[in-house]
């Protein structure tokens, strides 16, 4: 048996195996045949389902391979009239000269629902960016109202909420894979203090 290797600086032991040694020649040859020539979708799914059953995996649903479809809603052209920020004069300071004019406050006309508290609402806005490759970071925090004298959450509740937050992100990650591959990021943090979307 091959000796275990150790990851430098971390002390993690691992074993590396060739894919052919781990799976044998049969599955690799079958996959190559599926890619090389025409194949019936029903036959592919039958073969895949048999392999999953033979491996002893209890699938929640029969495996079904599907070619990804087109991404709808991608615009052919983008409006550029608000692309660039207005340049700042030297008298406005070095920060403004580097990043453009500062955002200006807008009138907040946000409707409120029963049970939501509207307090210290501020909305700032300015057109465009100075950089030619802008990034946007949006963070929304939803926090529940706390009553005076409300007891703190127990360690058991904190652990359950943290576990839920991690499992939720593991469930969400495959669903937003196409978005993250474009360079975007998404995170949902659930805690006893509320929910934060970023």
mmCIF file of N, CA and C in Angstrom, residues 43-176:
data_model
loop_
_atom_site.group_PDB
_atom_site.id
_atom_site.type_symbol
_atom_site.label_atom_id
_atom_site.label_comp_id
_atom_site.label_asym_id
_atom_site.label_seq_id
_atom_site.Cartn_x
_atom_site.Cartn_y
_atom_site.Cartn_z
ATOM 1 N N UNK A 43 -30.862 5.041 -22.500
ATOM 2 C CA UNK A 43 -29.837 4.038 -22.209
ATOM 3 C C UNK A 43 -28.793 4.586 -21.244
ATOM 4 N N UNK A 44 -28.432 5.847 -21.408
ATOM 5 C CA UNK A 44 -27.459 6.457 -20.499
ATOM 6 C C UNK A 44 -27.993 6.503 -19.076
ATOM 7 N N UNK A 45 -29.236 6.906 -18.924
ATOM 8 C CA UNK A 45 -29.810 7.002 -17.583
ATOM 9 C C UNK A 45 -29.993 5.630 -16.950
ATOM 10 N N UNK A 46 -30.311 4.626 -17.754
ATOM 11 C CA UNK A 46 -30.425 3.264 -17.229
ATOM 12 C C UNK A 46 -29.074 2.772 -16.733
ATOM 13 N N UNK A 47 -28.024 3.011 -17.530
ATOM 14 C CA UNK A 47 -26.684 2.590 -17.129
ATOM 15 C C UNK A 47 -26.221 3.330 -15.887
ATOM 16 N N UNK A 48 -26.508 4.621 -15.822
ATOM 17 C CA UNK A 48 -26.111 5.404 -14.659
ATOM 18 C C UNK A 48 -26.866 4.960 -13.415
ATOM 19 N N UNK A 49 -28.166 4.700 -13.560
ATOM 20 C CA UNK A 49 -28.941 4.224 -12.418
ATOM 21 C C UNK A 49 -28.460 2.883 -11.915
ATOM 22 N N UNK A 50 -28.070 1.983 -12.842
ATOM 23 C CA UNK A 50 -27.530 0.692 -12.430
ATOM 24 C C UNK A 50 -26.222 0.831 -11.685
ATOM 25 N N UNK A 51 -25.360 1.758 -12.139
ATOM 26 C CA UNK A 51 -24.083 1.968 -11.455
ATOM 27 C C UNK A 51 -24.288 2.530 -10.055
ATOM 28 N N UNK A 52 -25.255 3.435 -9.916
ATOM 29 C CA UNK A 52 -25.540 4.006 -8.596
ATOM 30 C C UNK A 52 -26.089 2.938 -7.659
ATOM 31 N N UNK A 53 -27.001 2.091 -8.170
ATOM 32 C CA UNK A 53 -27.557 1.018 -7.343
ATOM 33 C C UNK A 53 -26.491 0.006 -6.961
ATOM 34 N N UNK A 54 -25.580 -0.313 -7.895
ATOM 35 C CA UNK A 54 -24.519 -1.276 -7.612
ATOM 36 C C UNK A 54 -23.555 -0.749 -6.556
ATOM 37 N N UNK A 55 -23.386 0.574 -6.521
ATOM 38 C CA UNK A 55 -22.500 1.172 -5.526
ATOM 39 C C UNK A 55 -23.144 1.231 -4.150
ATOM 40 N N UNK A 56 -24.423 0.883 -4.063
ATOM 41 C CA UNK A 56 -25.101 0.894 -2.774
ATOM 42 C C UNK A 56 -25.523 2.271 -2.315
ATOM 43 N N UNK A 57 -25.633 3.206 -3.251
ATOM 44 C CA UNK A 57 -26.037 4.566 -2.907
ATOM 45 C C UNK A 57 -27.554 4.669 -3.004
ATOM 46 N N UNK A 58 -28.168 5.161 -1.951
ATOM 47 C CA UNK A 58 -29.617 5.338 -1.945
ATOM 48 C C UNK A 58 -29.929 6.738 -2.458
ATOM 49 N N UNK A 59 -30.206 6.846 -3.742
ATOM 50 C CA UNK A 59 -30.495 8.150 -4.339
ATOM 51 C C UNK A 59 -31.914 8.577 -4.008
ATOM 52 N N UNK A 60 -32.085 9.869 -3.727
ATOM 53 C CA UNK A 60 -33.420 10.387 -3.435
ATOM 54 C C UNK A 60 -34.309 10.349 -4.665
ATOM 55 N N UNK A 61 -33.700 10.435 -5.840
ATOM 56 C CA UNK A 61 -34.442 10.388 -7.100
ATOM 57 C C UNK A 61 -33.571 9.696 -8.136
ATOM 58 N N UNK A 62 -34.161 9.079 -9.156
ATOM 59 C CA UNK A 62 -33.351 8.431 -10.188
ATOM 60 C C UNK A 62 -32.415 9.437 -10.844
ATOM 61 N N UNK A 63 -31.145 9.069 -11.042
ATOM 62 C CA UNK A 63 -30.213 10.004 -11.689
ATOM 63 C C UNK A 63 -30.630 10.279 -13.123
ATOM 64 N N UNK A 64 -30.486 11.503 -13.507
ATOM 65 C CA UNK A 64 -30.885 11.901 -14.854
ATOM 66 C C UNK A 64 -29.911 12.960 -15.349
ATOM 67 N N UNK A 65 -29.201 12.651 -16.420
ATOM 68 C CA UNK A 65 -28.239 13.588 -16.979
ATOM 69 C C UNK A 65 -28.932 14.489 -17.993
ATOM 70 N N UNK A 66 -28.608 15.765 -17.936
ATOM 71 C CA UNK A 66 -29.246 16.726 -18.828
ATOM 72 C C UNK A 66 -28.213 17.762 -19.262
ATOM 73 N N UNK A 67 -28.208 18.066 -20.533
ATOM 74 C CA UNK A 67 -27.313 19.095 -21.045
ATOM 75 C C UNK A 67 -27.807 20.462 -20.572
ATOM 76 N N UNK A 68 -26.914 21.311 -20.035
ATOM 77 C CA UNK A 68 -27.355 22.630 -19.580
ATOM 78 C C UNK A 68 -27.994 23.423 -20.711
ATOM 79 N N UNK A 69 -29.063 24.124 -20.385
ATOM 80 C CA UNK A 69 -29.748 24.942 -21.378
ATOM 81 C C UNK A 69 -29.161 26.335 -21.455
ATOM 82 N N UNK A 70 -29.630 27.132 -22.384
ATOM 83 C CA UNK A 70 -29.113 28.503 -22.513
ATOM 84 C C UNK A 70 -29.532 29.362 -21.328
ATOM 85 N N UNK A 71 -28.722 30.358 -21.035
ATOM 86 C CA UNK A 71 -29.034 31.313 -19.977
ATOM 87 C C UNK A 71 -29.878 32.423 -20.580
ATOM 88 N N UNK A 72 -31.119 32.528 -20.136
ATOM 89 C CA UNK A 72 -32.034 33.528 -20.673
ATOM 90 C C UNK A 72 -31.840 34.875 -19.979
ATOM 91 N N UNK A 73 -32.197 35.920 -20.684
ATOM 92 C CA UNK A 73 -32.183 37.248 -20.082
ATOM 93 C C UNK A 73 -30.864 37.984 -20.164
ATOM 94 N N UNK A 74 -29.874 37.460 -20.902
ATOM 95 C CA UNK A 74 -28.595 38.152 -21.034
ATOM 96 C C UNK A 74 -28.741 39.257 -22.079
ATOM 97 N N UNK A 75 -28.540 40.511 -21.716
ATOM 98 C CA UNK A 75 -28.732 41.592 -22.690
ATOM 99 C C UNK A 75 -27.644 41.587 -23.759
ATOM 100 N N UNK A 76 -28.000 42.000 -24.959
ATOM 101 C CA UNK A 76 -27.036 42.088 -26.058
ATOM 102 C C UNK A 76 -26.206 43.365 -25.977
ATOM 103 N N UNK A 77 -26.714 44.374 -25.328
ATOM 104 C CA UNK A 77 -25.963 45.621 -25.169
ATOM 105 C C UNK A 77 -26.328 46.243 -23.829
ATOM 106 N N UNK A 78 -25.421 47.019 -23.280
ATOM 107 C CA UNK A 78 -25.616 47.667 -21.993
ATOM 108 C C UNK A 78 -25.650 49.179 -22.182
ATOM 109 N N UNK A 79 -26.534 49.833 -21.454
ATOM 110 C CA UNK A 79 -26.595 51.294 -21.497
ATOM 111 C C UNK A 79 -25.377 51.868 -20.784
ATOM 112 N N UNK A 80 -24.719 52.834 -21.400
ATOM 113 C CA UNK A 80 -23.464 53.372 -20.876
ATOM 114 C C UNK A 80 -23.579 54.812 -20.398
ATOM 115 N N UNK A 81 -24.802 55.377 -20.392
ATOM 116 C CA UNK A 81 -24.910 56.790 -20.033
ATOM 117 C C UNK A 81 -24.586 57.052 -18.564
ATOM 118 N N UNK A 82 -24.712 56.043 -17.707
ATOM 119 C CA UNK A 82 -24.383 56.221 -16.287
ATOM 120 C C UNK A 82 -23.146 55.415 -15.898
ATOM 121 N N UNK A 83 -22.274 55.159 -16.862
ATOM 122 C CA UNK A 83 -21.112 54.308 -16.600
ATOM 123 C C UNK A 83 -20.054 55.024 -15.777
ATOM 124 N N UNK A 84 -19.742 56.282 -16.128
ATOM 125 C CA UNK A 84 -18.623 56.980 -15.492
ATOM 126 C C UNK A 84 -19.125 57.990 -14.466
ATOM 127 N N UNK A 85 -18.411 58.059 -13.361
ATOM 128 C CA UNK A 85 -18.732 59.036 -12.322
ATOM 129 C C UNK A 85 -18.170 60.399 -12.708
ATOM 130 N N UNK A 86 -18.818 61.435 -12.209
ATOM 131 C CA UNK A 86 -18.336 62.796 -12.466
ATOM 132 C C UNK A 86 -17.011 63.012 -11.753
ATOM 133 N N UNK A 87 -16.072 63.629 -12.454
ATOM 134 C CA UNK A 87 -14.765 63.908 -11.868
ATOM 135 C C UNK A 87 -14.878 65.002 -10.803
ATOM 136 N N UNK A 88 -14.085 64.854 -9.769
ATOM 137 C CA UNK A 88 -14.088 65.832 -8.690
ATOM 138 C C UNK A 88 -12.969 66.843 -8.915
ATOM 139 N N UNK A 89 -13.165 68.036 -8.407
ATOM 140 C CA UNK A 89 -12.139 69.073 -8.502
ATOM 141 C C UNK A 89 -11.091 68.852 -7.416
ATOM 142 N N UNK A 90 -9.869 69.344 -7.609
ATOM 143 C CA UNK A 90 -8.824 69.166 -6.585
ATOM 144 C C UNK A 90 -9.212 69.730 -5.227
ATOM 145 N N UNK A 91 -10.084 70.740 -5.212
ATOM 146 C CA UNK A 91 -10.471 71.336 -3.934
ATOM 147 C C UNK A 91 -11.319 70.397 -3.078
ATOM 148 N N UNK A 92 -11.888 69.333 -3.675
ATOM 149 C CA UNK A 92 -12.731 68.397 -2.924
ATOM 150 C C UNK A 92 -11.924 67.344 -2.184
ATOM 151 N N UNK A 93 -10.609 67.372 -2.320
ATOM 152 C CA UNK A 93 -9.780 66.447 -1.560
ATOM 153 C C UNK A 93 -9.213 65.334 -2.413
ATOM 154 N N UNK A 94 -8.191 64.664 -1.866
ATOM 155 C CA UNK A 94 -7.489 63.627 -2.619
ATOM 156 C C UNK A 94 -8.345 62.380 -2.812
ATOM 157 N N UNK A 95 -9.193 62.049 -1.830
ATOM 158 C CA UNK A 95 -10.047 60.861 -1.962
ATOM 159 C C UNK A 95 -11.044 61.049 -3.092
ATOM 160 N N UNK A 96 -11.671 62.224 -3.153
ATOM 161 C CA UNK A 96 -12.632 62.492 -4.219
ATOM 162 C C UNK A 96 -11.949 62.560 -5.578
ATOM 163 N N UNK A 97 -10.715 63.057 -5.623
ATOM 164 C CA UNK A 97 -10.009 63.112 -6.899
ATOM 165 C C UNK A 97 -9.654 61.724 -7.412
ATOM 166 N N UNK A 98 -9.510 60.753 -6.505
ATOM 167 C CA UNK A 98 -9.202 59.380 -6.912
ATOM 168 C C UNK A 98 -10.458 58.598 -7.270
ATOM 169 N N UNK A 99 -11.530 58.781 -6.504
ATOM 170 C CA UNK A 99 -12.724 57.945 -6.652
ATOM 171 C C UNK A 99 -13.941 58.693 -7.187
ATOM 172 N N UNK A 100 -13.795 59.963 -7.541
ATOM 173 C CA UNK A 100 -14.920 60.714 -8.069
ATOM 174 C C UNK A 100 -15.699 61.421 -6.975
ATOM 175 N N UNK A 101 -16.716 62.146 -7.403
ATOM 176 C CA UNK A 101 -17.527 62.901 -6.452
ATOM 177 C C UNK A 101 -18.228 61.969 -5.471
ATOM 178 N N UNK A 102 -18.424 62.483 -4.282
ATOM 179 C CA UNK A 102 -19.067 61.681 -3.243
ATOM 180 C C UNK A 102 -20.555 61.484 -3.550
ATOM 181 N N UNK A 103 -21.144 60.377 -3.084
ATOM 182 C CA UNK A 103 -22.601 60.191 -3.242
ATOM 183 C C UNK A 103 -23.364 61.271 -2.490
ATOM 184 N N UNK A 104 -24.556 61.547 -2.962
ATOM 185 C CA UNK A 104 -25.414 62.548 -2.321
ATOM 186 C C UNK A 104 -26.630 61.850 -1.708
ATOM 187 N N UNK A 105 -27.105 62.351 -0.574
ATOM 188 C CA UNK A 105 -28.254 61.702 0.084
ATOM 189 C C UNK A 105 -29.529 61.869 -0.730
ATOM 190 N N UNK A 106 -30.343 60.826 -0.725
ATOM 191 C CA UNK A 106 -31.639 60.845 -1.392
ATOM 192 C C UNK A 106 -32.739 60.894 -0.350
ATOM 193 N N UNK A 107 -33.894 61.359 -0.779
ATOM 194 C CA UNK A 107 -35.054 61.346 0.104
ATOM 195 C C UNK A 107 -35.493 59.907 0.313
ATOM 196 N N UNK A 108 -35.564 59.466 1.556
ATOM 197 C CA UNK A 108 -35.977 58.097 1.861
ATOM 198 C C UNK A 108 -37.491 58.034 1.895
ATOM 199 N N UNK A 109 -38.062 57.325 0.952
ATOM 200 C CA UNK A 109 -39.521 57.155 0.911
ATOM 201 C C UNK A 109 -39.840 55.672 0.964
ATOM 202 N N UNK A 110 -39.316 55.022 1.982
ATOM 203 C CA UNK A 110 -39.479 53.581 2.125
ATOM 204 C C UNK A 110 -40.724 53.300 2.945
ATOM 205 N N UNK A 111 -41.639 52.525 2.398
ATOM 206 C CA UNK A 111 -42.835 52.153 3.138
ATOM 207 C C UNK A 111 -42.503 51.182 4.251
ATOM 208 N N UNK A 112 -43.298 51.199 5.302
ATOM 209 C CA UNK A 112 -43.070 50.299 6.420
ATOM 210 C C UNK A 112 -44.281 49.411 6.613
ATOM 211 N N UNK A 113 -44.028 48.224 7.093
ATOM 212 C CA UNK A 113 -45.093 47.287 7.417
ATOM 213 C C UNK A 113 -45.292 47.266 8.930
ATOM 214 N N UNK A 114 -46.409 46.740 9.331
ATOM 215 C CA UNK A 114 -46.684 46.634 10.763
ATOM 216 C C UNK A 114 -45.630 45.739 11.404
ATOM 217 N N UNK A 115 -45.078 46.180 12.497
ATOM 218 C CA UNK A 115 -44.080 45.387 13.196
ATOM 219 C C UNK A 115 -42.661 45.722 12.808
ATOM 220 N N UNK A 116 -42.456 46.512 11.735
ATOM 221 C CA UNK A 116 -41.118 46.921 11.332
ATOM 222 C C UNK A 116 -40.875 48.346 11.808
ATOM 223 N N UNK A 117 -39.702 48.572 12.308
ATOM 224 C CA UNK A 117 -39.369 49.879 12.850
ATOM 225 C C UNK A 117 -38.554 50.656 11.821
ATOM 226 N N UNK A 118 -39.013 51.840 11.491
ATOM 227 C CA UNK A 118 -38.270 52.701 10.571
ATOM 228 C C UNK A 118 -37.528 53.737 11.393
ATOM 229 N N UNK A 119 -36.217 53.646 11.359
ATOM 230 C CA UNK A 119 -35.429 54.546 12.185
ATOM 231 C C UNK A 119 -34.077 54.763 11.522
ATOM 232 N N UNK A 120 -33.660 56.022 11.417
ATOM 233 C CA UNK A 120 -32.353 56.376 10.868
ATOM 234 C C UNK A 120 -32.134 55.764 9.487
ATOM 235 N N UNK A 121 -33.106 55.922 8.588
ATOM 236 C CA UNK A 121 -32.973 55.411 7.227
ATOM 237 C C UNK A 121 -32.178 56.411 6.403
ATOM 238 N N UNK A 122 -31.104 55.958 5.754
ATOM 239 C CA UNK A 122 -30.287 56.812 4.901
ATOM 240 C C UNK A 122 -30.036 56.102 3.581
ATOM 241 N N UNK A 123 -30.229 56.813 2.475
ATOM 242 C CA UNK A 123 -29.950 56.284 1.146
ATOM 243 C C UNK A 123 -29.069 57.290 0.424
ATOM 244 N N UNK A 124 -27.886 56.833 -0.034
ATOM 245 C CA UNK A 124 -26.941 57.685 -0.742
ATOM 246 C C UNK A 124 -26.752 57.123 -2.149
ATOM 247 N N UNK A 125 -26.529 58.026 -3.122
ATOM 248 C CA UNK A 125 -26.420 57.561 -4.510
ATOM 249 C C UNK A 125 -25.545 58.513 -5.319
ATOM 250 N N UNK A 126 -24.831 57.925 -6.279
ATOM 251 C CA UNK A 126 -24.155 58.712 -7.304
ATOM 252 C C UNK A 126 -23.999 57.851 -8.547
ATOM 253 N N UNK A 127 -23.974 58.491 -9.697
ATOM 254 C CA UNK A 127 -23.861 57.775 -10.966
ATOM 255 C C UNK A 127 -22.438 57.268 -11.176
ATOM 256 N N UNK A 128 -22.346 56.044 -11.734
ATOM 257 C CA UNK A 128 -21.111 55.566 -12.333
ATOM 258 C C UNK A 128 -19.973 55.234 -11.394
ATOM 259 N N UNK A 129 -18.848 54.867 -12.011
ATOM 260 C CA UNK A 129 -17.631 54.487 -11.320
ATOM 261 C C UNK A 129 -16.452 55.192 -11.975
ATOM 262 N N UNK A 130 -15.371 55.254 -11.239
ATOM 263 C CA UNK A 130 -14.120 55.746 -11.808
ATOM 264 C C UNK A 130 -13.357 54.597 -12.440
ATOM 265 N N UNK A 131 -13.394 53.436 -11.804
ATOM 266 C CA UNK A 131 -12.707 52.268 -12.354
ATOM 267 C C UNK A 131 -13.455 51.740 -13.574
ATOM 268 N N UNK A 132 -12.710 51.073 -14.452
ATOM 269 C CA UNK A 132 -13.327 50.471 -15.642
ATOM 270 C C UNK A 132 -13.836 49.064 -15.375
ATOM 271 N N UNK A 133 -13.560 48.527 -14.198
ATOM 272 C CA UNK A 133 -14.049 47.195 -13.841
ATOM 273 C C UNK A 133 -14.677 47.268 -12.456
ATOM 274 N N UNK A 134 -15.881 47.819 -12.346
ATOM 275 C CA UNK A 134 -16.463 48.074 -11.023
ATOM 276 C C UNK A 134 -16.971 46.808 -10.347
ATOM 277 N N UNK A 135 -16.931 46.830 -9.039
ATOM 278 C CA UNK A 135 -17.514 45.781 -8.210
ATOM 279 C C UNK A 135 -18.569 46.419 -7.311
ATOM 280 N N UNK A 136 -19.597 45.680 -7.038
ATOM 281 C CA UNK A 136 -20.668 46.153 -6.163
ATOM 282 C C UNK A 136 -20.820 45.160 -5.020
ATOM 283 N N UNK A 137 -20.907 45.661 -3.820
ATOM 284 C CA UNK A 137 -21.157 44.805 -2.658
ATOM 285 C C UNK A 137 -22.438 45.288 -1.988
ATOM 286 N N UNK A 138 -23.388 44.401 -1.868
ATOM 287 C CA UNK A 138 -24.684 44.717 -1.273
ATOM 288 C C UNK A 138 -24.897 43.820 -0.059
ATOM 289 N N UNK A 139 -25.182 44.420 1.066
ATOM 290 C CA UNK A 139 -25.417 43.682 2.308
ATOM 291 C C UNK A 139 -26.774 44.099 2.865
ATOM 292 N N UNK A 140 -27.619 43.122 3.132
ATOM 293 C CA UNK A 140 -28.932 43.371 3.724
ATOM 294 C C UNK A 140 -29.024 42.566 5.014
ATOM 295 N N UNK A 141 -29.286 43.238 6.109
ATOM 296 C CA UNK A 141 -29.410 42.575 7.407
ATOM 297 C C UNK A 141 -30.850 42.686 7.895
ATOM 298 N N UNK A 142 -31.434 41.563 8.249
ATOM 299 C CA UNK A 142 -32.788 41.506 8.793
ATOM 300 C C UNK A 142 -32.681 41.075 10.251
ATOM 301 N N UNK A 143 -33.049 41.956 11.146
ATOM 302 C CA UNK A 143 -32.889 41.675 12.570
ATOM 303 C C UNK A 143 -34.246 41.743 13.269
ATOM 304 N N UNK A 144 -34.536 40.780 14.124
ATOM 305 C CA UNK A 144 -35.821 40.790 14.839
ATOM 306 C C UNK A 144 -35.829 41.830 15.952
ATOM 307 N N UNK A 145 -37.011 42.300 16.266
ATOM 308 C CA UNK A 145 -37.155 43.219 17.387
ATOM 309 C C UNK A 145 -36.919 42.469 18.693
ATOM 310 N N UNK A 146 -36.229 43.111 19.605
ATOM 311 C CA UNK A 146 -35.935 42.508 20.894
ATOM 312 C C UNK A 146 -36.720 43.224 21.983
ATOM 313 N N UNK A 147 -37.373 42.450 22.816
ATOM 314 C CA UNK A 147 -38.099 43.034 23.943
ATOM 315 C C UNK A 147 -37.138 43.284 25.096
ATOM 316 N N UNK A 148 -37.427 44.285 25.890
ATOM 317 C CA UNK A 148 -36.602 44.570 27.060
ATOM 318 C C UNK A 148 -36.629 43.385 28.015
ATOM 319 N N UNK A 149 -35.460 43.004 28.480
ATOM 320 C CA UNK A 149 -35.377 41.888 29.414
ATOM 321 C C UNK A 149 -35.474 40.526 28.767
ATOM 322 N N UNK A 150 -35.410 40.466 27.442
ATOM 323 C CA UNK A 150 -35.488 39.170 26.755
ATOM 324 C C UNK A 150 -34.231 38.357 27.052
ATOM 325 N N UNK A 151 -34.367 37.088 27.442
ATOM 326 C CA UNK A 151 -33.181 36.290 27.798
ATOM 327 C C UNK A 151 -32.294 36.031 26.586
ATOM 328 N N UNK A 152 -31.000 35.859 26.836
ATOM 329 C CA UNK A 152 -30.058 35.561 25.770
ATOM 330 C C UNK A 152 -30.247 34.122 25.286
ATOM 331 N N UNK A 153 -29.825 33.882 24.074
ATOM 332 C CA UNK A 153 -29.935 32.535 23.506
ATOM 333 C C UNK A 153 -28.976 31.592 24.220
ATOM 334 N N UNK A 154 -29.410 30.354 24.378
ATOM 335 C CA UNK A 154 -28.570 29.356 25.034
ATOM 336 C C UNK A 154 -27.495 28.865 24.072
ATOM 337 N N UNK A 155 -26.479 28.207 24.617
ATOM 338 C CA UNK A 155 -25.416 27.646 23.782
ATOM 339 C C UNK A 155 -25.977 26.605 22.822
ATOM 340 N N UNK A 156 -26.983 25.871 23.267
ATOM 341 C CA UNK A 156 -27.614 24.862 22.405
ATOM 342 C C UNK A 156 -28.307 25.523 21.213
ATOM 343 N N UNK A 157 -29.006 26.627 21.455
ATOM 344 C CA UNK A 157 -29.672 27.337 20.362
ATOM 345 C C UNK A 157 -28.658 27.939 19.396
ATOM 346 N N UNK A 158 -27.571 28.498 19.934
ATOM 347 C CA UNK A 158 -26.527 29.067 19.078
ATOM 348 C C UNK A 158 -25.926 28.006 18.169
ATOM 349 N N UNK A 159 -25.691 26.819 18.715
ATOM 350 C CA UNK A 159 -25.118 25.731 17.926
ATOM 351 C C UNK A 159 -26.078 25.278 16.836
ATOM 352 N N UNK A 160 -27.359 25.167 17.173
ATOM 353 C CA UNK A 160 -28.347 24.733 16.179
ATOM 354 C C UNK A 160 -28.470 25.737 15.036
ATOM 355 N N UNK A 161 -28.483 27.026 15.371
ATOM 356 C CA UNK A 161 -28.605 28.046 14.327
ATOM 357 C C UNK A 161 -27.357 28.066 13.457
ATOM 358 N N UNK A 162 -26.178 27.922 14.065
ATOM 359 C CA UNK A 162 -24.938 27.902 13.288
ATOM 360 C C UNK A 162 -24.905 26.698 12.360
ATOM 361 N N UNK A 163 -25.344 25.557 12.849
ATOM 362 C CA UNK A 163 -25.386 24.357 12.012
ATOM 363 C C UNK A 163 -26.364 24.548 10.852
ATOM 364 N N UNK A 164 -27.507 25.151 11.139
ATOM 365 C CA UNK A 164 -28.479 25.414 10.070
ATOM 366 C C UNK A 164 -27.886 26.338 9.010
ATOM 367 N N UNK A 165 -27.162 27.374 9.452
ATOM 368 C CA UNK A 165 -26.572 28.324 8.515
ATOM 369 C C UNK A 165 -25.589 27.636 7.581
ATOM 370 N N UNK A 166 -24.751 26.747 8.124
ATOM 371 C CA UNK A 166 -23.762 26.052 7.294
ATOM 372 C C UNK A 166 -24.428 25.077 6.337
ATOM 373 N N UNK A 167 -25.428 24.342 6.818
ATOM 374 C CA UNK A 167 -26.127 23.398 5.948
ATOM 375 C C UNK A 167 -26.907 24.127 4.860
ATOM 376 N N UNK A 168 -27.458 25.287 5.200
ATOM 377 C CA UNK A 168 -28.193 26.062 4.201
ATOM 378 C C UNK A 168 -27.272 26.508 3.072
ATOM 379 N N UNK A 169 -26.055 26.964 3.414
ATOM 380 C CA UNK A 169 -25.115 27.398 2.379
ATOM 381 C C UNK A 169 -24.650 26.217 1.535
ATOM 382 N N UNK A 170 -24.493 25.035 2.140
ATOM 383 C CA UNK A 170 -24.123 23.856 1.360
ATOM 384 C C UNK A 170 -25.236 23.478 0.385
ATOM 385 N N UNK A 171 -26.473 23.688 0.785
ATOM 386 C CA UNK A 171 -27.606 23.411 -0.102
ATOM 387 C C UNK A 171 -27.717 24.474 -1.198
ATOM 388 N N UNK A 172 -27.365 25.715 -0.863
ATOM 389 C CA UNK A 172 -27.515 26.814 -1.816
ATOM 390 C C UNK A 172 -26.389 26.860 -2.841
ATOM 391 N N UNK A 173 -25.183 26.457 -2.443
ATOM 392 C CA UNK A 173 -24.008 26.610 -3.313
ATOM 393 C C UNK A 173 -24.186 25.991 -4.696
ATOM 394 N N UNK A 174 -24.681 24.738 -4.822
ATOM 395 C CA UNK A 174 -24.844 24.194 -6.181
ATOM 396 C C UNK A 174 -25.880 24.941 -7.012
ATOM 397 N N UNK A 175 -26.852 25.555 -6.364
ATOM 398 C CA UNK A 175 -27.917 26.241 -7.103
ATOM 399 C C UNK A 175 -27.452 27.575 -7.687
ATOM 400 N N UNK A 176 -26.406 28.159 -7.105
ATOM 401 C CA UNK A 176 -25.909 29.445 -7.604
ATOM 402 C C UNK A 176 -24.528 29.287 -8.227
#
